mmCIF file of C-alpha atoms (C1' of nucleotides) in Angstrom:
data_model
loop_
_atom_site.group_PDB
_atom_site.id
_atom_site.type_symbol
_atom_site.label_atom_id
_atom_site.label_comp_id
_atom_site.label_asym_id
_atom_site.label_seq_id
_atom_site.Cartn_x
_atom_site.Cartn_y
_atom_site.Cartn_z
ATOM 1 C CA MET A 1 5.768 -0.493 16.392
ATOM 2 C CA ASP A 2 2.302 -1.954 16.123
ATOM 3 C CA LYS A 3 0.908 -3.610 13.042
ATOM 4 C CA GLY A 4 -1.445 -0.766 12.156
ATOM 5 C CA THR A 5 1.357 1.775 12.144
ATOM 6 C CA ALA A 6 3.438 -0.497 9.947
ATOM 7 C CA THR A 7 0.673 -1.129 7.405
ATOM 8 C CA ASN A 8 -0.089 2.605 7.261
ATOM 9 C CA MET A 9 3.540 3.330 6.499
ATOM 10 C CA PHE A 10 3.702 0.597 3.885
ATOM 11 C CA GLU A 11 0.583 1.935 2.255
ATOM 12 C CA SER A 12 2.115 5.398 2.182
ATOM 13 C CA LEU A 13 5.209 4.068 0.478
ATOM 14 C CA SER A 14 3.185 2.061 -2.052
ATOM 15 C CA SER A 15 2.656 5.120 -4.248
ATOM 16 C CA GLY A 16 5.429 6.106 -6.627
ATOM 17 C CA ILE A 17 4.660 9.774 -6.068
ATOM 18 C CA ARG A 18 4.837 9.436 -2.299
ATOM 19 C CA LEU A 19 8.036 7.423 -2.498
ATOM 20 C CA ASP A 20 9.516 10.233 -4.608
ATOM 21 C CA ILE A 21 8.445 12.766 -1.989
ATOM 22 C CA VAL A 22 10.077 10.802 0.801
ATOM 23 C CA ARG A 23 13.312 10.213 -1.084
ATOM 24 C CA LEU A 24 13.550 13.874 -1.982
ATOM 25 C CA LEU A 25 12.934 15.026 1.579
ATOM 26 C CA VAL A 26 15.383 12.507 2.990
ATOM 27 C CA ARG A 27 18.054 14.028 0.766
ATOM 28 C CA TYR A 28 17.274 17.468 2.166
ATOM 29 C CA GLY A 29 17.590 16.243 5.754
ATOM 30 C CA HIS A 30 16.738 18.687 8.506
ATOM 31 C CA GLU A 31 16.482 21.538 6.024
ATOM 32 C CA GLY A 32 13.427 19.975 4.428
ATOM 33 C CA LEU A 33 11.386 21.709 1.738
ATOM 34 C CA VAL A 34 8.253 23.830 1.702
ATOM 35 C CA ALA A 35 5.226 22.594 -0.197
ATOM 36 C CA GLY A 36 5.761 24.907 -3.157
ATOM 37 C CA GLU A 37 9.329 23.727 -3.658
ATOM 38 C CA LEU A 38 8.161 20.134 -3.592
ATOM 39 C CA ALA A 39 5.446 20.861 -6.146
ATOM 40 C CA GLU A 40 7.913 22.556 -8.484
ATOM 41 C CA THR A 41 10.588 19.890 -8.149
ATOM 42 C CA LEU A 42 8.207 16.991 -8.650
ATOM 43 C CA GLU A 43 6.038 18.851 -11.176
ATOM 44 C CA LEU A 44 2.791 18.047 -9.423
ATOM 45 C CA PRO A 45 -0.466 19.995 -9.137
ATOM 46 C CA ARG A 46 -0.670 21.567 -5.695
ATOM 47 C CA THR A 47 -3.879 19.839 -4.705
ATOM 48 C CA ASN A 48 -2.532 16.451 -5.595
ATOM 49 C CA LEU A 49 0.700 17.076 -3.735
ATOM 50 C CA SER A 50 -1.260 18.241 -0.720
ATOM 51 C CA PHE A 51 -3.220 15.011 -0.754
ATOM 52 C CA HIS A 52 -0.077 12.898 -0.727
ATOM 53 C CA LEU A 53 1.656 15.049 1.884
ATOM 54 C CA LYS A 54 -1.319 14.588 4.166
ATOM 55 C CA THR A 55 -1.217 10.834 3.696
ATOM 56 C CA LEU A 56 2.493 10.709 4.489
ATOM 57 C CA THR A 57 2.201 13.012 7.475
ATOM 58 C CA GLN A 58 -0.691 11.055 8.963
ATOM 59 C CA ALA A 59 1.333 7.882 8.565
ATOM 60 C CA GLY A 60 4.128 9.499 10.571
ATOM 61 C CA LEU A 61 6.672 9.476 7.763
ATOM 62 C CA LEU A 62 6.817 13.258 7.455
ATOM 63 C CA SER A 63 6.680 16.108 9.897
ATOM 64 C CA VAL A 64 5.433 19.555 9.039
ATOM 65 C CA THR A 65 6.008 22.952 10.640
ATOM 66 C CA GLN A 66 4.508 26.249 9.718
ATOM 67 C CA GLU A 67 6.833 29.082 8.668
ATOM 68 C CA GLY A 68 4.674 32.068 8.089
ATOM 69 C CA ARG A 69 2.529 31.193 5.134
ATOM 70 C CA TYR A 70 4.766 28.295 4.172
ATOM 71 C CA GLN A 71 4.527 24.733 5.311
ATOM 72 C CA ARG A 72 7.913 23.077 5.677
ATOM 73 C CA TYR A 73 8.008 19.323 5.348
ATOM 74 C CA ARG A 74 10.743 17.034 6.618
ATOM 75 C CA ALA A 75 11.278 13.297 6.446
ATOM 76 C CA ASN A 76 10.896 11.613 9.815
ATOM 77 C CA LEU A 77 14.056 9.556 9.982
ATOM 78 C CA ASP A 78 13.119 8.028 13.320
ATOM 79 C CA ALA A 79 10.019 6.565 11.721
ATOM 80 C CA MET A 80 12.090 5.208 8.855
ATOM 81 C CA ARG A 81 14.430 3.491 11.261
ATOM 82 C CA ASP A 82 11.507 2.045 13.195
ATOM 83 C CA LEU A 83 9.997 0.714 10.009
ATOM 84 C CA VAL A 84 13.262 -0.905 8.931
ATOM 85 C CA ALA A 85 13.534 -2.438 12.391
ATOM 86 C CA TYR A 86 9.964 -3.735 12.197
ATOM 87 C CA LEU A 87 10.595 -5.295 8.813
ATOM 88 C CA THR A 88 13.819 -6.846 10.024
ATOM 89 C CA GLU A 89 12.293 -8.304 13.155
ATOM 90 C CA ASN A 90 9.008 -9.512 11.711
ATOM 91 C CA CYS A 91 10.012 -10.598 8.269
ATOM 92 C CA CYS A 92 13.387 -12.123 8.942
ATOM 93 C CA ALA A 93 13.013 -14.200 12.065
ATOM 94 C CA ALA A 94 13.163 -17.681 10.614
ATOM 95 C CA GLU A 95 15.583 -20.465 11.517
ATOM 96 C CA ALA A 96 18.947 -19.174 10.326
ATOM 97 C CA ASP A 97 18.230 -20.101 6.688
ATOM 98 C CA GLY A 98 20.888 -17.786 5.277
ATOM 99 C CA CYS A 99 19.002 -14.884 6.748
ATOM 100 C CA VAL A 100 21.782 -12.352 7.122
ATOM 101 C CA LEU A 101 20.685 -8.819 6.552
ATOM 102 C CA PRO A 102 22.994 -6.182 5.159
ATOM 103 C CA VAL A 103 24.644 -4.145 7.867
ATOM 104 C CA ALA A 104 23.422 -0.578 7.820
ATOM 105 C CA ARG A 105 26.094 1.905 6.949
ATOM 106 C CA ASN A 106 26.360 5.428 8.136
ATOM 107 C CA CYS A 107 24.449 7.809 5.943
ATOM 108 C CA ALA A 108 27.169 10.034 4.539
ATOM 109 C CA GLY A 109 26.094 8.807 1.143
ATOM 110 C CA MET B 1 15.842 -2.879 -6.858
ATOM 111 C CA ASP B 2 13.825 -0.527 -9.041
ATOM 112 C CA LYS B 3 11.124 1.775 -7.788
ATOM 113 C CA GLY B 4 8.255 -0.222 -9.256
ATOM 114 C CA THR B 5 9.333 -3.385 -7.505
ATOM 115 C CA ALA B 6 9.633 -1.518 -4.232
ATOM 116 C CA THR B 7 6.216 0.110 -4.483
ATOM 117 C CA ASN B 8 4.638 -3.235 -5.388
ATOM 118 C CA MET B 9 6.176 -4.796 -2.299
ATOM 119 C CA PHE B 10 5.084 -1.917 -0.089
ATOM 120 C CA GLU B 11 1.579 -2.194 -1.449
ATOM 121 C CA SER B 12 1.572 -5.897 -0.678
ATOM 122 C CA LEU B 13 2.633 -5.227 2.895
ATOM 123 C CA SER B 14 0.049 -2.488 3.342
ATOM 124 C CA SER B 15 -2.713 -5.003 4.036
ATOM 125 C CA GLY B 16 -2.975 -6.395 7.547
ATOM 126 C CA ILE B 17 -4.026 -9.765 6.190
ATOM 127 C CA ARG B 18 -1.058 -9.949 3.857
ATOM 128 C CA LEU B 19 1.328 -8.821 6.568
ATOM 129 C CA ASP B 20 -0.020 -11.634 8.744
ATOM 130 C CA ILE B 21 0.554 -14.105 5.921
ATOM 131 C CA VAL B 22 4.136 -12.970 5.457
ATOM 132 C CA ARG B 23 4.961 -13.014 9.160
ATOM 133 C CA LEU B 24 3.488 -16.465 9.534
ATOM 134 C CA LEU B 25 5.396 -17.842 6.564
ATOM 135 C CA VAL B 26 8.633 -16.231 7.709
ATOM 136 C CA ARG B 27 8.285 -18.103 10.984
ATOM 137 C CA TYR B 28 7.900 -21.362 9.087
ATOM 138 C CA GLY B 29 11.042 -20.694 7.064
ATOM 139 C CA HIS B 30 11.891 -23.150 4.317
ATOM 140 C CA GLU B 31 9.175 -25.530 5.474
ATOM 141 C CA GLY B 32 6.488 -23.047 4.503
ATOM 142 C CA LEU B 33 2.782 -23.847 4.602
ATOM 143 C CA VAL B 34 0.223 -25.090 2.113
ATOM 144 C CA ALA B 35 -2.749 -22.904 1.290
ATOM 145 C CA GLY B 36 -5.195 -24.887 3.419
ATOM 146 C CA GLU B 37 -2.991 -24.596 6.495
ATOM 147 C CA LEU B 38 -2.746 -20.853 5.981
ATOM 148 C CA ALA B 39 -6.513 -20.551 5.613
ATOM 149 C CA GLU B 40 -7.116 -22.495 8.814
ATOM 150 C CA THR B 41 -4.490 -20.671 10.841
ATOM 151 C CA LEU B 42 -5.600 -17.225 9.735
ATOM 152 C CA GLU B 43 -9.298 -18.141 9.606
ATOM 153 C CA LEU B 44 -9.827 -16.774 6.132
ATOM 154 C CA PRO B 45 -12.176 -17.832 3.339
ATOM 155 C CA ARG B 46 -10.213 -19.751 0.704
ATOM 156 C CA THR B 47 -11.026 -17.383 -2.132
ATOM 157 C CA ASN B 48 -9.950 -14.354 -0.179
ATOM 158 C CA LEU B 49 -6.731 -16.009 0.898
ATOM 159 C CA SER B 50 -6.069 -17.021 -2.685
ATOM 160 C CA PHE B 51 -6.458 -13.408 -3.742
ATOM 161 C CA HIS B 52 -3.904 -12.180 -1.218
ATOM 162 C CA LEU B 53 -1.483 -15.006 -1.924
ATOM 163 C CA LYS B 54 -1.560 -14.100 -5.585
ATOM 164 C CA THR B 55 -0.852 -10.458 -4.784
ATOM 165 C CA LEU B 56 2.095 -11.381 -2.571
ATOM 166 C CA THR B 57 3.495 -13.871 -5.047
ATOM 167 C CA GLN B 58 3.281 -11.426 -7.934
ATOM 168 C CA ALA B 59 5.095 -8.855 -5.832
ATOM 169 C CA GLY B 60 7.887 -11.383 -5.327
ATOM 170 C CA LEU B 61 7.449 -11.671 -1.572
ATOM 171 C CA LEU B 62 6.311 -15.304 -1.674
ATOM 172 C CA SER B 63 7.244 -18.304 -3.728
ATOM 173 C CA VAL B 64 4.928 -21.193 -4.439
ATOM 174 C CA THR B 65 5.565 -24.793 -5.447
ATOM 175 C CA GLN B 66 3.069 -27.463 -6.279
ATOM 176 C CA GLU B 67 3.010 -30.627 -4.171
ATOM 177 C CA GLY B 68 0.414 -32.914 -5.651
ATOM 178 C CA ARG B 69 -2.863 -31.163 -5.135
ATOM 179 C CA TYR B 70 -1.360 -28.804 -2.552
ATOM 180 C CA GLN B 71 0.274 -25.460 -3.142
ATOM 181 C CA ARG B 72 3.101 -24.791 -0.738
ATOM 182 C CA TYR B 73 3.941 -21.155 -0.048
ATOM 183 C CA ARG B 74 7.177 -19.838 1.374
ATOM 184 C CA ALA B 75 8.370 -16.359 2.271
ATOM 185 C CA ASN B 76 11.038 -15.049 -0.074
ATOM 186 C CA LEU B 77 13.700 -13.910 2.360
ATOM 187 C CA ASP B 78 15.947 -12.615 -0.393
ATOM 188 C CA ALA B 79 13.218 -10.225 -1.445
ATOM 189 C CA MET B 80 12.756 -9.114 2.168
ATOM 190 C CA ARG B 81 16.441 -8.346 2.470
ATOM 191 C CA ASP B 82 16.416 -6.442 -0.799
ATOM 192 C CA LEU B 83 13.478 -4.381 0.375
ATOM 193 C CA VAL B 84 15.181 -3.563 3.682
ATOM 194 C CA ALA B 85 18.286 -2.566 1.744
ATOM 195 C CA TYR B 86 16.228 -0.364 -0.582
ATOM 196 C CA LEU B 87 14.567 1.359 2.326
ATOM 197 C CA THR B 88 17.890 1.852 4.071
ATOM 198 C CA GLU B 89 19.600 3.291 1.017
ATOM 199 C CA ASN B 90 16.789 5.487 -0.260
ATOM 200 C CA CYS B 91 15.208 6.668 2.925
ATOM 201 C CA CYS B 92 18.240 7.178 5.098
ATOM 202 C CA ALA B 93 20.822 8.931 2.983
ATOM 203 C CA ALA B 94 20.729 12.415 4.452
ATOM 204 C CA GLU B 95 23.634 14.408 5.858
ATOM 205 C CA ALA B 96 24.587 12.541 9.027
ATOM 206 C CA ASP B 97 21.683 13.993 11.010
ATOM 207 C CA GLY B 98 21.728 11.238 13.603
ATOM 208 C CA CYS B 99 20.913 8.795 10.882
ATOM 209 C CA VAL B 100 22.269 5.626 12.405
ATOM 210 C CA LEU B 101 20.281 2.571 11.526
ATOM 211 C CA PRO B 102 20.081 -0.424 13.825
ATOM 212 C CA VAL B 103 22.660 -3.024 12.952
ATOM 213 C CA ALA B 104 20.999 -6.125 11.595
ATOM 214 C CA ARG B 105 21.370 -9.099 13.861
ATOM 215 C CA ASN B 106 21.462 -12.705 12.909
ATOM 216 C CA CYS B 107 18.013 -14.213 12.796
ATOM 217 C CA ALA B 108 18.235 -16.945 15.405
ATOM 218 C CA GLY B 109 15.995 -14.948 17.751
ATOM 219 C "C1'" DA C 1 -8.380 47.023 5.310
ATOM 220 C "C1'" DC C 2 -6.819 45.255 0.880
ATOM 221 C "C1'" DA C 3 -4.533 42.637 -2.525
ATOM 222 C "C1'" DA C 4 -1.263 38.970 -3.282
ATOM 223 C "C1'" DT C 5 0.759 34.561 -2.002
ATOM 224 C "C1'" DA C 6 0.782 29.734 -0.124
ATOM 225 C "C1'" DT C 7 -1.592 25.885 0.938
ATOM 226 C "C1'" DT C 8 -5.440 23.129 2.077
ATOM 227 C "C1'" DT C 9 -10.257 21.547 1.830
ATOM 228 C "C1'" DC C 10 -14.258 20.393 -0.839
ATOM 229 C "C1'" DA C 11 -16.889 18.008 -4.382
ATOM 230 C "C1'" DA C 12 -17.007 15.233 -8.319
ATOM 231 C "C1'" DT C 13 -15.146 11.716 -11.010
ATOM 232 C "C1'" DC C 14 -12.453 7.827 -12.143
ATOM 233 C "C1'" DC C 15 -10.000 3.860 -11.172
ATOM 234 C "C1'" DT C 16 -8.507 -0.022 -8.523
ATOM 235 C "C1'" DA C 17 -8.561 -3.089 -4.282
ATOM 236 C "C1'" DA C 18 -11.243 -6.239 -1.218
ATOM 237 C "C1'" DT C 19 -14.600 -9.637 -0.399
ATOM 238 C "C1'" DT C 20 -17.744 -13.444 -1.319
ATOM 239 C "C1'" DG C 21 -20.254 -17.539 -3.473
ATOM 240 C "C1'" DA C 22 -20.510 -20.293 -7.488
ATOM 241 C "C1'" DA C 23 -18.151 -22.561 -11.014
ATOM 242 C "C1'" DT C 24 -13.845 -24.649 -12.784
ATOM 243 C "C1'" DA C 25 -9.553 -27.268 -13.067
ATOM 244 C "C1'" DT C 26 -6.353 -30.602 -10.893
ATOM 245 C "C1'" DT C 27 -4.967 -34.447 -8.062
ATOM 246 C "C1'" DC C 28 -5.519 -38.422 -4.975
ATOM 247 C "C1'" DG C 29 -7.456 -42.790 -3.344
ATOM 248 C "C1'" DA C 30 -10.567 -46.679 -3.902
ATOM 249 C "C1'" DT D 1 -13.145 -44.261 -13.722
ATOM 250 C "C1'" DC D 2 -15.603 -42.107 -10.057
ATOM 251 C "C1'" DG D 3 -16.064 -39.385 -6.004
ATOM 252 C "C1'" DA D 4 -13.633 -36.541 -2.624
ATOM 253 C "C1'" DA D 5 -10.279 -33.052 -1.574
ATOM 254 C "C1'" DT D 6 -7.393 -28.831 -2.745
ATOM 255 C "C1'" DA D 7 -7.056 -24.642 -4.667
ATOM 256 C "C1'" DT D 8 -7.852 -21.108 -8.200
ATOM 257 C "C1'" DT D 9 -10.589 -18.316 -11.416
ATOM 258 C "C1'" DC D 10 -14.773 -15.873 -12.494
ATOM 259 C "C1'" DA D 11 -18.484 -12.523 -11.826
ATOM 260 C "C1'" DA D 12 -20.665 -9.245 -9.021
ATOM 261 C "C1'" DT D 13 -20.735 -6.077 -5.381
ATOM 262 C "C1'" DT D 14 -18.831 -2.906 -2.138
ATOM 263 C "C1'" DA D 15 -15.422 0.185 -0.459
ATOM 264 C "C1'" DG D 16 -11.671 3.218 -0.678
ATOM 265 C "C1'" DG D 17 -7.590 5.630 -3.120
ATOM 266 C "C1'" DA D 18 -6.124 9.042 -6.891
ATOM 267 C "C1'" DT D 19 -6.746 13.156 -9.452
ATOM 268 C "C1'" DT D 20 -8.422 17.669 -10.689
ATOM 269 C "C1'" DG D 21 -10.450 22.526 -10.569
ATOM 270 C "C1'" DA D 22 -12.919 25.610 -7.761
ATOM 271 C "C1'" DA D 23 -13.556 27.515 -3.297
ATOM 272 C "C1'" DA D 24 -11.900 28.434 1.297
ATOM 273 C "C1'" DT D 25 -8.315 29.485 4.852
ATOM 274 C "C1'" DA D 26 -4.416 31.781 6.488
ATOM 275 C "C1'" DT D 27 -0.442 34.843 6.169
ATOM 276 C "C1'" DT D 28 2.350 38.787 4.412
ATOM 277 C "C1'" DG D 29 3.303 43.433 2.947
ATOM 278 C "C1'" DT D 30 1.555 47.971 1.747
#
DNA sequence: ACAATATTTCAATCCTAATTGAATATTCGA
DNA sequence: TCGAATATTCAATTAGGATTGAAATATTGT
């Protein structure tokens, strides 16, 4: 992952609303949610939600597919993993210094 | 880690300059660097650097100690690990869905 | 074609971040 | 104490993100 991609993703995750969107979509996995469901769940005006969804999608953190007149959004788990890897590699590469990261578990919850 | 802390950290890492600062300081480990060394290495005006250092320190990603008239900055590796853990837990908790995160290595590399 | 639904784009406003030079502490060495 | 060095704070400007309602786009069902 290049630096620009990483900073775009970090910027996307720097908004509480967008972090909520991502966490919600991650919980829904491959099923995802359509825009209207997201707006209802998060109690956001549609235009505002649309703005944040666009930001997240452009950053690569979400994917979107059209289903008739609905837009279904899904979290991009590959991107998440890449971002975690980037953070691990670039921000924890010092001389041993007690730098032991937590081992990732499987995601059964 | 609470959501506000996480979003503050993500916002800090959303600037290319600040990401450079963090990566540089991580490489210097416990030794860290004083502000002047950072400014020279990154070729930044002192006031601008000071601004970004303050942002990073307030977000908890850096620590700073005074050494005479110098200010020595160090990356806060604990905070980095916490942020990676937050991202792993909150953004990779779906139903199995191929959600296998890379296992964190030791940081000798 | 028409009306209804779902979502985005547009335009305007507000708020906050980024950048810079000048001024202000604070510390060190002579 | 005085001058030099280090770094931050302040004030001003510029740029970009956040939010909202109205308008536009696209799809469905009749």
